[in-house]
Coordinates of C-alpha atoms in Angstrom, one line a residue:
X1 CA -2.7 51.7 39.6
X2 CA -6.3 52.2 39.8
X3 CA -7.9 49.2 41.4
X4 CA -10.3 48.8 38.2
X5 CA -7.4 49.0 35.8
X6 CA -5.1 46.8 37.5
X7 CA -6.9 43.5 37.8
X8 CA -8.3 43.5 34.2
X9 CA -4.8 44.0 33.0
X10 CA -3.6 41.3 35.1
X11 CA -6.3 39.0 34.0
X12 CA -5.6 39.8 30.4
X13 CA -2.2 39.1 30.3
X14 CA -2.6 35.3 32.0
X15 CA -5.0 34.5 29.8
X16 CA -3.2 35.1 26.6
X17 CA 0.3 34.2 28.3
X18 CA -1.5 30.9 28.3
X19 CA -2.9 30.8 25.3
X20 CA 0.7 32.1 23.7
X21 CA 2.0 29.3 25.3
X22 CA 0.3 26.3 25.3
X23 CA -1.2 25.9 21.4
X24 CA 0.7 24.3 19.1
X25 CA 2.8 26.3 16.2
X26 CA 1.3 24.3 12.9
X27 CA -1.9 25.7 11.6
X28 CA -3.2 29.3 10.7
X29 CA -6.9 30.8 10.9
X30 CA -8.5 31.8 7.9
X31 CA -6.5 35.3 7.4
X32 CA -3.7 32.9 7.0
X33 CA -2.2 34.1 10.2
X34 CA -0.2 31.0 12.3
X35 CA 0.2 30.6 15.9
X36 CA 3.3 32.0 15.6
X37 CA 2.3 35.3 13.7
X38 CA -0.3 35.7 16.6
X39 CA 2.2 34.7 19.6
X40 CA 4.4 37.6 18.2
X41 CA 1.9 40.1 17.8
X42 CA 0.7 39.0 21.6
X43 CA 4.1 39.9 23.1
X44 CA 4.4 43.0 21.2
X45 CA 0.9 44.3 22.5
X46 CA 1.8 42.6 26.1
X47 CA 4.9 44.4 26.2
X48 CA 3.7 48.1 24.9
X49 CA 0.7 47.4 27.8
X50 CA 3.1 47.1 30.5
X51 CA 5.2 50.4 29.4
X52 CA 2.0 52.4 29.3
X53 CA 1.2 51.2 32.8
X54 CA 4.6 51.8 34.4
X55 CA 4.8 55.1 32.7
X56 CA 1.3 55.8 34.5
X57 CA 1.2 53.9 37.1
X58 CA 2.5 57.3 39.7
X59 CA -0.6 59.1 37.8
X60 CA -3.5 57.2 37.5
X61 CA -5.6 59.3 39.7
X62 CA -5.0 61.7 36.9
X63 CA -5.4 59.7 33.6
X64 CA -7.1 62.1 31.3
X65 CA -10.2 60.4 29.2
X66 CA -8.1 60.3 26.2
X67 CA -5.3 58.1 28.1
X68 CA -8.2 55.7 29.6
X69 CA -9.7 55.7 26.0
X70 CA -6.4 54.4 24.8
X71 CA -5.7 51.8 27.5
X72 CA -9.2 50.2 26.8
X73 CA -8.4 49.9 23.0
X74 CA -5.0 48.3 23.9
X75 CA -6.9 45.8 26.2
X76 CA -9.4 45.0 23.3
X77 CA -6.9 44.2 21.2
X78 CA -5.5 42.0 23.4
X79 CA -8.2 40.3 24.1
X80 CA -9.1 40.1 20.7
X81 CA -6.0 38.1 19.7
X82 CA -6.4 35.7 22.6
X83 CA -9.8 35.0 21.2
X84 CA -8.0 34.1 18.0
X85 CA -5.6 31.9 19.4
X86 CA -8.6 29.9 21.2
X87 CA -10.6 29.6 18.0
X88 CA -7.3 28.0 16.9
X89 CA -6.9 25.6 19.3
X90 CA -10.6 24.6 19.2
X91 CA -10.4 24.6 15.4
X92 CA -7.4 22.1 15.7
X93 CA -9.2 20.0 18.0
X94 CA -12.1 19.8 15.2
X95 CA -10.1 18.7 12.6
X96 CA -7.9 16.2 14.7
X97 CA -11.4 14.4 15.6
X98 CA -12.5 14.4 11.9
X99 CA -9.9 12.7 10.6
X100 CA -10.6 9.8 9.0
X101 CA -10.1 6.6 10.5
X102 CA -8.2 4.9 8.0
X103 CA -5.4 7.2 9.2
X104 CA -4.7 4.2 12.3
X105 CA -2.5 2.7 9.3
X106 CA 0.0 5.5 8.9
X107 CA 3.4 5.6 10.1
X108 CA 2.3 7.6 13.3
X109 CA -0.1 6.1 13.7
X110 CA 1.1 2.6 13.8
X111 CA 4.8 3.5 14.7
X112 CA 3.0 5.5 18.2
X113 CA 1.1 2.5 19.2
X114 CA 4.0 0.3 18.5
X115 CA 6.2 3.5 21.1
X116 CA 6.7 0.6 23.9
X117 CA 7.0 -2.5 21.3
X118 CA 10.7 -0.2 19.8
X119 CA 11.9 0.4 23.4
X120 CA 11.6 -3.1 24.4
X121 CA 13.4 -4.1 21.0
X122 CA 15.7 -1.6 21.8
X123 CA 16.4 -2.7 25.5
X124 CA 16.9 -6.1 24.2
X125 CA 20.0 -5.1 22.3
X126 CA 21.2 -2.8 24.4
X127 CA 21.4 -5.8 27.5
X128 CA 21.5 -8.4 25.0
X129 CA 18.7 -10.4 26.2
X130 CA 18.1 -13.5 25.1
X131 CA 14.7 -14.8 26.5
X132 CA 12.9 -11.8 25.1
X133 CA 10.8 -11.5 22.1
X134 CA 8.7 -8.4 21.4
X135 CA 5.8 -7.9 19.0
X136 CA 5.0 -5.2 16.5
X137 CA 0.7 -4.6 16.2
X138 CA -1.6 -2.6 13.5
X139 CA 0.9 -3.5 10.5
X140 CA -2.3 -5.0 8.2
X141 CA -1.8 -6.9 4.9
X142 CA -4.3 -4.8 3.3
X143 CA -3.2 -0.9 3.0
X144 CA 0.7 -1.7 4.2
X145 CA 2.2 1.7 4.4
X146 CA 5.6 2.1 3.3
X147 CA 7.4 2.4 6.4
X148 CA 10.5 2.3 4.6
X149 CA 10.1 6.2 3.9
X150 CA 10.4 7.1 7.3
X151 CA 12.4 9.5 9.2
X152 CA 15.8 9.5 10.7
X153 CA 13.7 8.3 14.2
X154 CA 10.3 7.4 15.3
X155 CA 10.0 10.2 17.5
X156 CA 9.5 12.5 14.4
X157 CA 6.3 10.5 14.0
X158 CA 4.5 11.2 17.5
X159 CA 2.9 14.6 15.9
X160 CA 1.9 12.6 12.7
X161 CA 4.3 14.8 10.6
X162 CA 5.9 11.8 8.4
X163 CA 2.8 10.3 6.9
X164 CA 2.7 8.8 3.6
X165 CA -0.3 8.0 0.9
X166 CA -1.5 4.4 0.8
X167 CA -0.8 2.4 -1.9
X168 CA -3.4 2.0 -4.6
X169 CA -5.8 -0.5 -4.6
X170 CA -5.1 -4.0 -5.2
X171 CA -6.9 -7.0 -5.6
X172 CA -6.5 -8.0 -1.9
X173 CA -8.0 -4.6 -0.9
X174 CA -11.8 -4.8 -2.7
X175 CA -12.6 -7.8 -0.5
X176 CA -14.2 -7.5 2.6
X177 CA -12.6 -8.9 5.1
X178 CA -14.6 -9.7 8.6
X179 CA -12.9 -10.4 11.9
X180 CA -13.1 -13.8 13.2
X181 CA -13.3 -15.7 16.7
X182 CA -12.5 -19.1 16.0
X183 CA -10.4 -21.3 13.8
X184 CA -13.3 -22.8 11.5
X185 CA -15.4 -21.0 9.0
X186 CA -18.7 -22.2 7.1
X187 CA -19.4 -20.2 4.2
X188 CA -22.7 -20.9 2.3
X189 CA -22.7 -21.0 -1.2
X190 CA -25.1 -19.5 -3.3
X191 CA -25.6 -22.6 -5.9
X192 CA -28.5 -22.2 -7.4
X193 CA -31.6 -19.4 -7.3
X194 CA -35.1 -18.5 -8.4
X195 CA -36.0 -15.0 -8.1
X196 CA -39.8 -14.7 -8.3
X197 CA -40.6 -11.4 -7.0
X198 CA -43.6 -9.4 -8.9
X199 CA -46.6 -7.1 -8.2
X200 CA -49.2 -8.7 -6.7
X201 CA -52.8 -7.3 -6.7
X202 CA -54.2 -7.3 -3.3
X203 CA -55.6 -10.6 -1.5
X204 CA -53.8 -12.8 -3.9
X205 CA -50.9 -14.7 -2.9
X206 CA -47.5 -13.4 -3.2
X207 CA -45.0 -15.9 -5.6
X208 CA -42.1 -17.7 -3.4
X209 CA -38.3 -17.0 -4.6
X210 CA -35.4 -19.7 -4.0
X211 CA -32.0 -19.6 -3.1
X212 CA -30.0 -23.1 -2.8
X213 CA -27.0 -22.6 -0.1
X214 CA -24.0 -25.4 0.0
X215 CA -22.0 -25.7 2.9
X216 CA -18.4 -24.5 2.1
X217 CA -16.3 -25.6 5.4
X218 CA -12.6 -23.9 5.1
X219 CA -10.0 -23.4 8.2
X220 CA -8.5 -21.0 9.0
X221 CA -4.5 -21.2 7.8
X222 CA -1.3 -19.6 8.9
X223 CA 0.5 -17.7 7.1
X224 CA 4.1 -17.1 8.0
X225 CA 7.4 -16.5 7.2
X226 CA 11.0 -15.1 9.3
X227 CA 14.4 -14.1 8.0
X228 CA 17.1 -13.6 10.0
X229 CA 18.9 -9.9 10.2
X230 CA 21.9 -8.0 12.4
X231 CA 21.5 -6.5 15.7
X232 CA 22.4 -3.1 13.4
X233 CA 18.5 -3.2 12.3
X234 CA 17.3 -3.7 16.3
X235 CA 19.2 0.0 16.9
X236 CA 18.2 1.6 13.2
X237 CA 14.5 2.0 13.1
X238 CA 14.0 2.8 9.9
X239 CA 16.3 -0.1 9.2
X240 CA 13.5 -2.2 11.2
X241 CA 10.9 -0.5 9.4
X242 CA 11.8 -1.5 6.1
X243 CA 12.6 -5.1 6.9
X244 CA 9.2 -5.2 8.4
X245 CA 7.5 -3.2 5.3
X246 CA 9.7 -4.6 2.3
X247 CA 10.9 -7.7 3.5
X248 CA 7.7 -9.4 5.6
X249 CA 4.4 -7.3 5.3
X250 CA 4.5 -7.8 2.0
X251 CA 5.5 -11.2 1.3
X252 CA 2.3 -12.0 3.8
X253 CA 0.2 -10.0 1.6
X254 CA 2.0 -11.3 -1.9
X255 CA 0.9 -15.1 -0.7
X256 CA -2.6 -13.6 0.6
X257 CA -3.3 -12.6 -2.9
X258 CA -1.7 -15.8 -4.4
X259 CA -4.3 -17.9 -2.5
X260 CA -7.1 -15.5 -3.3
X261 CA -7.0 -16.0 -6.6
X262 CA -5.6 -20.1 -7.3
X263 CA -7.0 -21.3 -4.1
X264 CA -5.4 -23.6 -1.9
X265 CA -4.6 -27.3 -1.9
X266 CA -4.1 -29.0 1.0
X267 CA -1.6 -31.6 1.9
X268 CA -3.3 -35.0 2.3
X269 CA -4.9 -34.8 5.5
X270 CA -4.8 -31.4 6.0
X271 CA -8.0 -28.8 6.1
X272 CA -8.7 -26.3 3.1
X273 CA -7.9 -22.6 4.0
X274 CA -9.1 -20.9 0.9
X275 CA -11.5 -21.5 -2.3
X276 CA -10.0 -19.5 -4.6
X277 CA -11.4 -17.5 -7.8
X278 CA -9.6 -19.4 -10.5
X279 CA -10.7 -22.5 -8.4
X280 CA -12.8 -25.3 -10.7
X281 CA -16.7 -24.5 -9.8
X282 CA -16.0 -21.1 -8.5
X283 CA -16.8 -19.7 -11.6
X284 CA -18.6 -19.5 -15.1
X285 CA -17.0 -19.0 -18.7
X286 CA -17.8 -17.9 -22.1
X287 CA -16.7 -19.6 -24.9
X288 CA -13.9 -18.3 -27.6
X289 CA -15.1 -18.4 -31.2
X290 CA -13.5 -18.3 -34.4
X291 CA -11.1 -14.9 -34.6
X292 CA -11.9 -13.6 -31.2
X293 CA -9.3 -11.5 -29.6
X294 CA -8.7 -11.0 -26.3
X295 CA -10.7 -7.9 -26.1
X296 CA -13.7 -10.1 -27.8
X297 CA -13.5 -12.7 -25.1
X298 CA -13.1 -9.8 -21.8
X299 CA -16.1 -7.8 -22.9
X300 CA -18.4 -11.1 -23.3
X301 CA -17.2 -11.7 -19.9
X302 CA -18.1 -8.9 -18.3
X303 CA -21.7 -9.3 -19.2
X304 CA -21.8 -13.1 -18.7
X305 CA -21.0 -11.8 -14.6
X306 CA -23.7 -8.8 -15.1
X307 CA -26.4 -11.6 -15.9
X308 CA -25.8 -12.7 -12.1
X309 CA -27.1 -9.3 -10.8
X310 CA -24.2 -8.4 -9.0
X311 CA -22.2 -5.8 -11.2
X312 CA -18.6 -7.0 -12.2
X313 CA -16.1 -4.7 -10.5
X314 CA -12.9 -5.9 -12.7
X315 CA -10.2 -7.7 -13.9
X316 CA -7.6 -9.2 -13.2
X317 CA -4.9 -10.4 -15.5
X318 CA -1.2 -11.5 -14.9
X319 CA 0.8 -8.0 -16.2
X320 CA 2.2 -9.8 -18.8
X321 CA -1.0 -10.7 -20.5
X322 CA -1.7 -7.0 -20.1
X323 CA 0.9 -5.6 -21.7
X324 CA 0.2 -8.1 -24.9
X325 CA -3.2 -6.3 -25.1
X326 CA -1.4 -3.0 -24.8
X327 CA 0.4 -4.1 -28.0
X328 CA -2.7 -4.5 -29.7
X329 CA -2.1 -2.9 -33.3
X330 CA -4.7 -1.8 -36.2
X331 CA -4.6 -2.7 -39.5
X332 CA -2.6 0.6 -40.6
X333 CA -0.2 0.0 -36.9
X334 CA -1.8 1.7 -34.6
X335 CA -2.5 1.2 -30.9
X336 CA -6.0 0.1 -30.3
X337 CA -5.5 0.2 -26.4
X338 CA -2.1 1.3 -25.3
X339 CA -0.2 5.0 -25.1
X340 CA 3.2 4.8 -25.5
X341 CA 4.0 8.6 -24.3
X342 CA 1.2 6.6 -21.3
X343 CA -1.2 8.7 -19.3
X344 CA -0.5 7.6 -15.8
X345 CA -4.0 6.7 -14.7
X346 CA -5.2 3.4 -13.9
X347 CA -5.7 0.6 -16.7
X348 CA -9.4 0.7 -17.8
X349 CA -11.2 -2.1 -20.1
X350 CA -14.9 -2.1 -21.5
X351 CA -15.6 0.5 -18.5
X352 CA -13.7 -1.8 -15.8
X353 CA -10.6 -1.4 -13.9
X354 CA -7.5 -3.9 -14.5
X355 CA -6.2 -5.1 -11.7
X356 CA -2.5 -6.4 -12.1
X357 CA -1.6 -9.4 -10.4
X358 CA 1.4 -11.6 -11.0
X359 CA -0.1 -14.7 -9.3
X360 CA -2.5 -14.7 -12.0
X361 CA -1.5 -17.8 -14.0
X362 CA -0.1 -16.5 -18.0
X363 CA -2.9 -16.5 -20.5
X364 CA -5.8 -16.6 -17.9
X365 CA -8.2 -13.9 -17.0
X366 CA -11.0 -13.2 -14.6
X367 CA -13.5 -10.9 -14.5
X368 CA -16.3 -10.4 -11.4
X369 CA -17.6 -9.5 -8.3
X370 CA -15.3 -9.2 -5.0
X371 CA -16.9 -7.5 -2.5
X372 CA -20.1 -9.6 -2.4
X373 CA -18.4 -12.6 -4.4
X374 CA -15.6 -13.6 -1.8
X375 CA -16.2 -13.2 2.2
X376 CA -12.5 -13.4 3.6
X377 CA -11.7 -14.1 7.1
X378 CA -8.9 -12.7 9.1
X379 CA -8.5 -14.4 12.4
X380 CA -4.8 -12.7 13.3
X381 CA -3.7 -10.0 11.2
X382 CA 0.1 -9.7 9.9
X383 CA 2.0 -9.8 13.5
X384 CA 5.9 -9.4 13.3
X385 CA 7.7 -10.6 16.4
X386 CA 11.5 -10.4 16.9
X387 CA 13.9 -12.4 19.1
X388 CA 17.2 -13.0 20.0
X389 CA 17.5 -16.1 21.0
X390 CA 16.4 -18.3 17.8
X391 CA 19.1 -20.9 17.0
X392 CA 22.8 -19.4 17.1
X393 CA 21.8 -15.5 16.7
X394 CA 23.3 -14.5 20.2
X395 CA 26.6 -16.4 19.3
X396 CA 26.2 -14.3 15.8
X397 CA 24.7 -11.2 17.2
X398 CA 21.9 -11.8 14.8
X399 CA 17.8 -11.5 15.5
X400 CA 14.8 -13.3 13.9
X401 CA 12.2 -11.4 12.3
X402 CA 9.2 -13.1 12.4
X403 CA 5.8 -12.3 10.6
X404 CA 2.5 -14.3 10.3
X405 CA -1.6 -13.8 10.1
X406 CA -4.3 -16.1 10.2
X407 CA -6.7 -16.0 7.3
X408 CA -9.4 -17.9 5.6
X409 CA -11.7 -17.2 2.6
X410 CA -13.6 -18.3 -0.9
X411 CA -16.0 -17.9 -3.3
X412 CA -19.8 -17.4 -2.3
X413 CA -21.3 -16.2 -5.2
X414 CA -20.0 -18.5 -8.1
X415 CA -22.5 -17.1 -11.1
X416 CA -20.9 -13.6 -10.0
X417 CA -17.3 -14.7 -11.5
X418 CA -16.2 -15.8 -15.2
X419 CA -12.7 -16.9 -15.8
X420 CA -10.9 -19.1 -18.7
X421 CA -8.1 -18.7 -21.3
X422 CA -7.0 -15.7 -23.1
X423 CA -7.0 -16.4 -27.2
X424 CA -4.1 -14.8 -28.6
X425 CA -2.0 -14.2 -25.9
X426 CA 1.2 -16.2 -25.5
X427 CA 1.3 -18.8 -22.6
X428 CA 5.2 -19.1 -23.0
X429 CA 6.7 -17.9 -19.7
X430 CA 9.7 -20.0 -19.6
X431 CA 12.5 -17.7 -19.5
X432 CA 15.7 -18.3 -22.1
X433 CA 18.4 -20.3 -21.3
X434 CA 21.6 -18.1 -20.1
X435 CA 23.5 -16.6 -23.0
X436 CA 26.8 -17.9 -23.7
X437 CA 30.1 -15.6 -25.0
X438 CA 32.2 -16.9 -27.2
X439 CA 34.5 -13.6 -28.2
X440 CA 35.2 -11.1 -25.7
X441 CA 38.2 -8.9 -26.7
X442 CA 37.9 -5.0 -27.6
X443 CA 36.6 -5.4 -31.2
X444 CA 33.8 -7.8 -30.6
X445 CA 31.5 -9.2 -28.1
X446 CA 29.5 -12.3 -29.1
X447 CA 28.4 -15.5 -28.9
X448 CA 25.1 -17.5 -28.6
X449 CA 21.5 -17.4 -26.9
X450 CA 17.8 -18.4 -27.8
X451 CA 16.8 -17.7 -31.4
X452 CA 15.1 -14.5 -31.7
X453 CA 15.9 -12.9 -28.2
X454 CA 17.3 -9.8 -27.6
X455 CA 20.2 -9.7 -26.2
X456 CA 21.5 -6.9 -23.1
X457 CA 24.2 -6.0 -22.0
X458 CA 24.3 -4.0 -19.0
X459 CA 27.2 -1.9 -16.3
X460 CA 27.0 -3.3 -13.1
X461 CA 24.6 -1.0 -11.6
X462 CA 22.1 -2.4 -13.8
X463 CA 22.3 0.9 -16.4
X464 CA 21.6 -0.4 -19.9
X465 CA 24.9 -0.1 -22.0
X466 CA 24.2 -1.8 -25.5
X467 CA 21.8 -4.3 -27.1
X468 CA 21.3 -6.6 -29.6
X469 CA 19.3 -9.8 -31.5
X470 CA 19.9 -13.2 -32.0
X471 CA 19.9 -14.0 -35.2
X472 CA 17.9 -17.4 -36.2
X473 CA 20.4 -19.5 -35.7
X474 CA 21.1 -18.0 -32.4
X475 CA 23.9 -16.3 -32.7
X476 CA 24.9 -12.8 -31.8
X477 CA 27.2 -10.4 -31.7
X478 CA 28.0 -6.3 -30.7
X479 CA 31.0 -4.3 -32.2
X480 CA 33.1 -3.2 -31.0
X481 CA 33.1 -4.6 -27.4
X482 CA 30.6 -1.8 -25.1
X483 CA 32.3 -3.6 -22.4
X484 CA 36.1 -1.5 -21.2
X485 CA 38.9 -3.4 -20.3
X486 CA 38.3 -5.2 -16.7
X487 CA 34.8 -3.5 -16.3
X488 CA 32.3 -6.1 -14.7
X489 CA 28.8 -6.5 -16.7
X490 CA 26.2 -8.4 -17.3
X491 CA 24.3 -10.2 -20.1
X492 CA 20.7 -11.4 -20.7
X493 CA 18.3 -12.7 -23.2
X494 CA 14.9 -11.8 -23.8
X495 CA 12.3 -13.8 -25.7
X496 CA 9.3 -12.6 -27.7
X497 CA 7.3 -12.9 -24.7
X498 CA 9.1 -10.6 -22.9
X499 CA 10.4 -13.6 -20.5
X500 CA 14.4 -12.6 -18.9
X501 CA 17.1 -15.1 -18.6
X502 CA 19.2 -15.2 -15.7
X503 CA 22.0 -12.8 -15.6
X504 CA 25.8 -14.1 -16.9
X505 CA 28.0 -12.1 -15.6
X506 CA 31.6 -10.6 -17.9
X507 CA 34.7 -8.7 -17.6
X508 CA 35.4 -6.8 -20.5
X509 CA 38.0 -8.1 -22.7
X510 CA 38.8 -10.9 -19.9

């Protein structure tokens, strides 16, 4: 081989034997052509080089111009698609490094960190060790993922394949929450202020503006909760996921929001952890006058909070409450708020978003500023630790799930917030007492419940088979029985206000 020749084509091929080798096989370039498309087309070329050069390897002395010609187009070629498969791997690095940082919550990238934490839970089964306990980090109560859609294993998750959207935003998720260093917070208070600012011709004094601060001193509270589950969920992990996900994370987060919005009230002796926004003095109200609705008293809310200068953001109203003003009918019956074919998006009023929150007492509404009208605190974020030996588990080949976080926060910016009842909207959420048969054979199924409800009667995999009213006296009946002969079932009530009795449970024709 000529001495020219042979070293370029040896150089060639290791560079794009490296570069065929060593990228990974999951993006394309902008001709839509993917690692793999180019690795194939790199052997081909590699392989139809080396035939040409054994074939003239014995004559090389005597390659004509038009041979050369040719062997220098093949070796462009080739370096041309090793220059592609480069630009892909630098384009790959690009995007990798411009993801957003939010992305630290996924399943990857949570379940990756957590790599060592699942071995170690892992190991502790498989020795059953009992004076172990391992813990799980960067599973936040704001922005849970839902781990429960994960893979058959967490090793799927190491190239970030199995991520998932994050759930929409909540209540929980417009306030800012800072970092914190100790166990004791002092928020000031805006309680009063006097904003004098104006232009002021030169040399004459400028006016003074006022702000009155109070001292709010909270603690910082634990939040916490553990259930107990099998050894099974140690060696499933996306058993363990879910537990985490379904079963703690969110309960965390449920009681985070609970004490967001009614506040907390300590046990005598005991420190204050939150101030909440339904809290007495953290917040103004309008008043309800003669025929107002509830969409009356929402819209003079929301510009009773804009007269503070900080722009109301939303409300937030117990779903319930919601779905009464959904109900809203016209005159001539028509919807004045709600779709019933729906249109999927999120629940807008007067130009602000509903927030749904069922910790929101029934009948109550609020309507504000979050992001600069709470500071929240978060000391320990959700941790979940589990162990083996709490109480009789080894005996029982059981483990304890643990999960807790360390929180504090309240109102700053009272003027910001109004709150108060909600005129026309039932406060009744007492659910009916359970509903009693009296006839169960194949003709007839009835007997007695609350005035007025609705009666349902459903298979045992919760599928709705027939239903029916109570008349005013209570009574009630179906005909003939929807129930067959020694098929389980159940049977609830359901008020006006959409309140559910518990279930009663029936054979047919017992």
């Amino acid at each position: 081989m000529n001495a020219s020749v042979k070293p370029l084509a040896i150089a060639i091929g290791t560079s794009a034997a490296a570069h065929a080798t060593s990228a990974p096989i999951y993006a394309r370039n902008g001709q839509g052509e993917s690692m793999d498309d180019l690795g194939k087309q790199l052997k081909e070329k590699l392989a139809k080089l080396d035939t040409m050069l054994e074939e003239r390897q014995q004559r090389m002395t005597q390659l004509t111009a038009e041979e050369k010609q040719e062997l220098e187009t093949r070796s462009k070629e080739i370096k041309d698609l090793a220059s592609k498969v480069e630009q892909l791997q630098t384009d790959l690095v690009n995007q990798a490094k411009a993801r957003q940082t939010d992305e630290s919550s996924t399943i990857a990238g949570i379940l990756v960190r957590n790599t060592e934490s699942i071995e170690i839970a892992k190991a502790m089964l498989d020795k059953r060790q009992k004076n172990t306990s391992v813990s799980f980090d960067g599973i936040k109560a704001r922005n849970i993922v839902t781990l429960g859609s994960l893979g058959e294993n967490y090793q799927y998750a190491k190239n970030d394949l199995n991520r998932v959207p994050f759930q929409p935003l909540s209540l929980v998720d417009l306030i800012n929450w800072a970092p914190l260093t100790n166990d004791i917070v002092t928020l000031l208070r805006e309680t009063a202020w006097d904003l004098m600012a104006d232009i002021v011709p030169e040399g004459e004094e400028k006016p003074e503006s006022s702000l009155e601060f109070g001292p709010l001193v909270l603690n910082v509270g634990v939040i916490a909760h553990w259930i107990k589950v099998s050894n099974q969920v140690l060696a499933d992990m996306p058993m363990l996921a879910s537990y985490i996900e379904t079963r703690l994370a969110y309960g965390i987060r449920y009681k985070l929001e609970y004490f967001v919005v009614n506040g907390h009230i300590p046990a005598t002796g005991q420190p204050k952890n939150f101030s909440g926004l339904m809290e007495e003095g953290n917040h103004d109200t309008v008043p309800v006058e003669a025929g107002d609705t509830a969409l009356d008293v929402l819209n003079r809310a929301k510009y009773k909070a804009a007269l503070s200068f900080l722009q109301p953001e939303c409300y937030v109203l117990n779903p319930q409450d919601w779905g009464v003003i959904e109900r809203l009918k016209g005159s001539d019956g028509h919807y004045l708020i709600g779709v019933p074919t729906g249109t999927g998006v999120q629940a807008y009023l007067w130009g602000l978003p509903v927030r749904f929150s069922p910790v929101q007492k029934p009948a109550k509404y609020w309507c504000g500023n979050l992001s600069i009208g709470f500071d929240g605190y978060i000391r320990e974020d959700v941790d979940t630790q589990v162990s083996l030996e709490d109480g009789d588990n080894f005996r029982k080949n059981l483990a304890t799930v643990r999960s807790e976080m360390r929180a504090a926060g309240g109102v700053i910016v009272p003027d910001a917030n109004v709150a108060g009842d909600l005129p026309g909207v039932p406060a009744d959420r007492v659910a009916p007492a359970l509903p009693v048969v009296v006839v169960n054979s194949a003709d007839e199924l009835s007997g007695t419940a609350e005035a007025g409800a609705v009666i349902k009667v459903r298979a045992a995999k919760g599928g709705l088979i027939a239903a029916t009213h109570a008349n005013n006296t209570g009574a009630w009946s179906i005909e003939p029985n929807p129930l067959e002969v020694g098929v389980v079932g159940s049977i609830t009530a359901v008020d006006d206000a959409g309140n559910v009795s518990d279930a009663l449970a029936v054979t047919g024709e017992a």
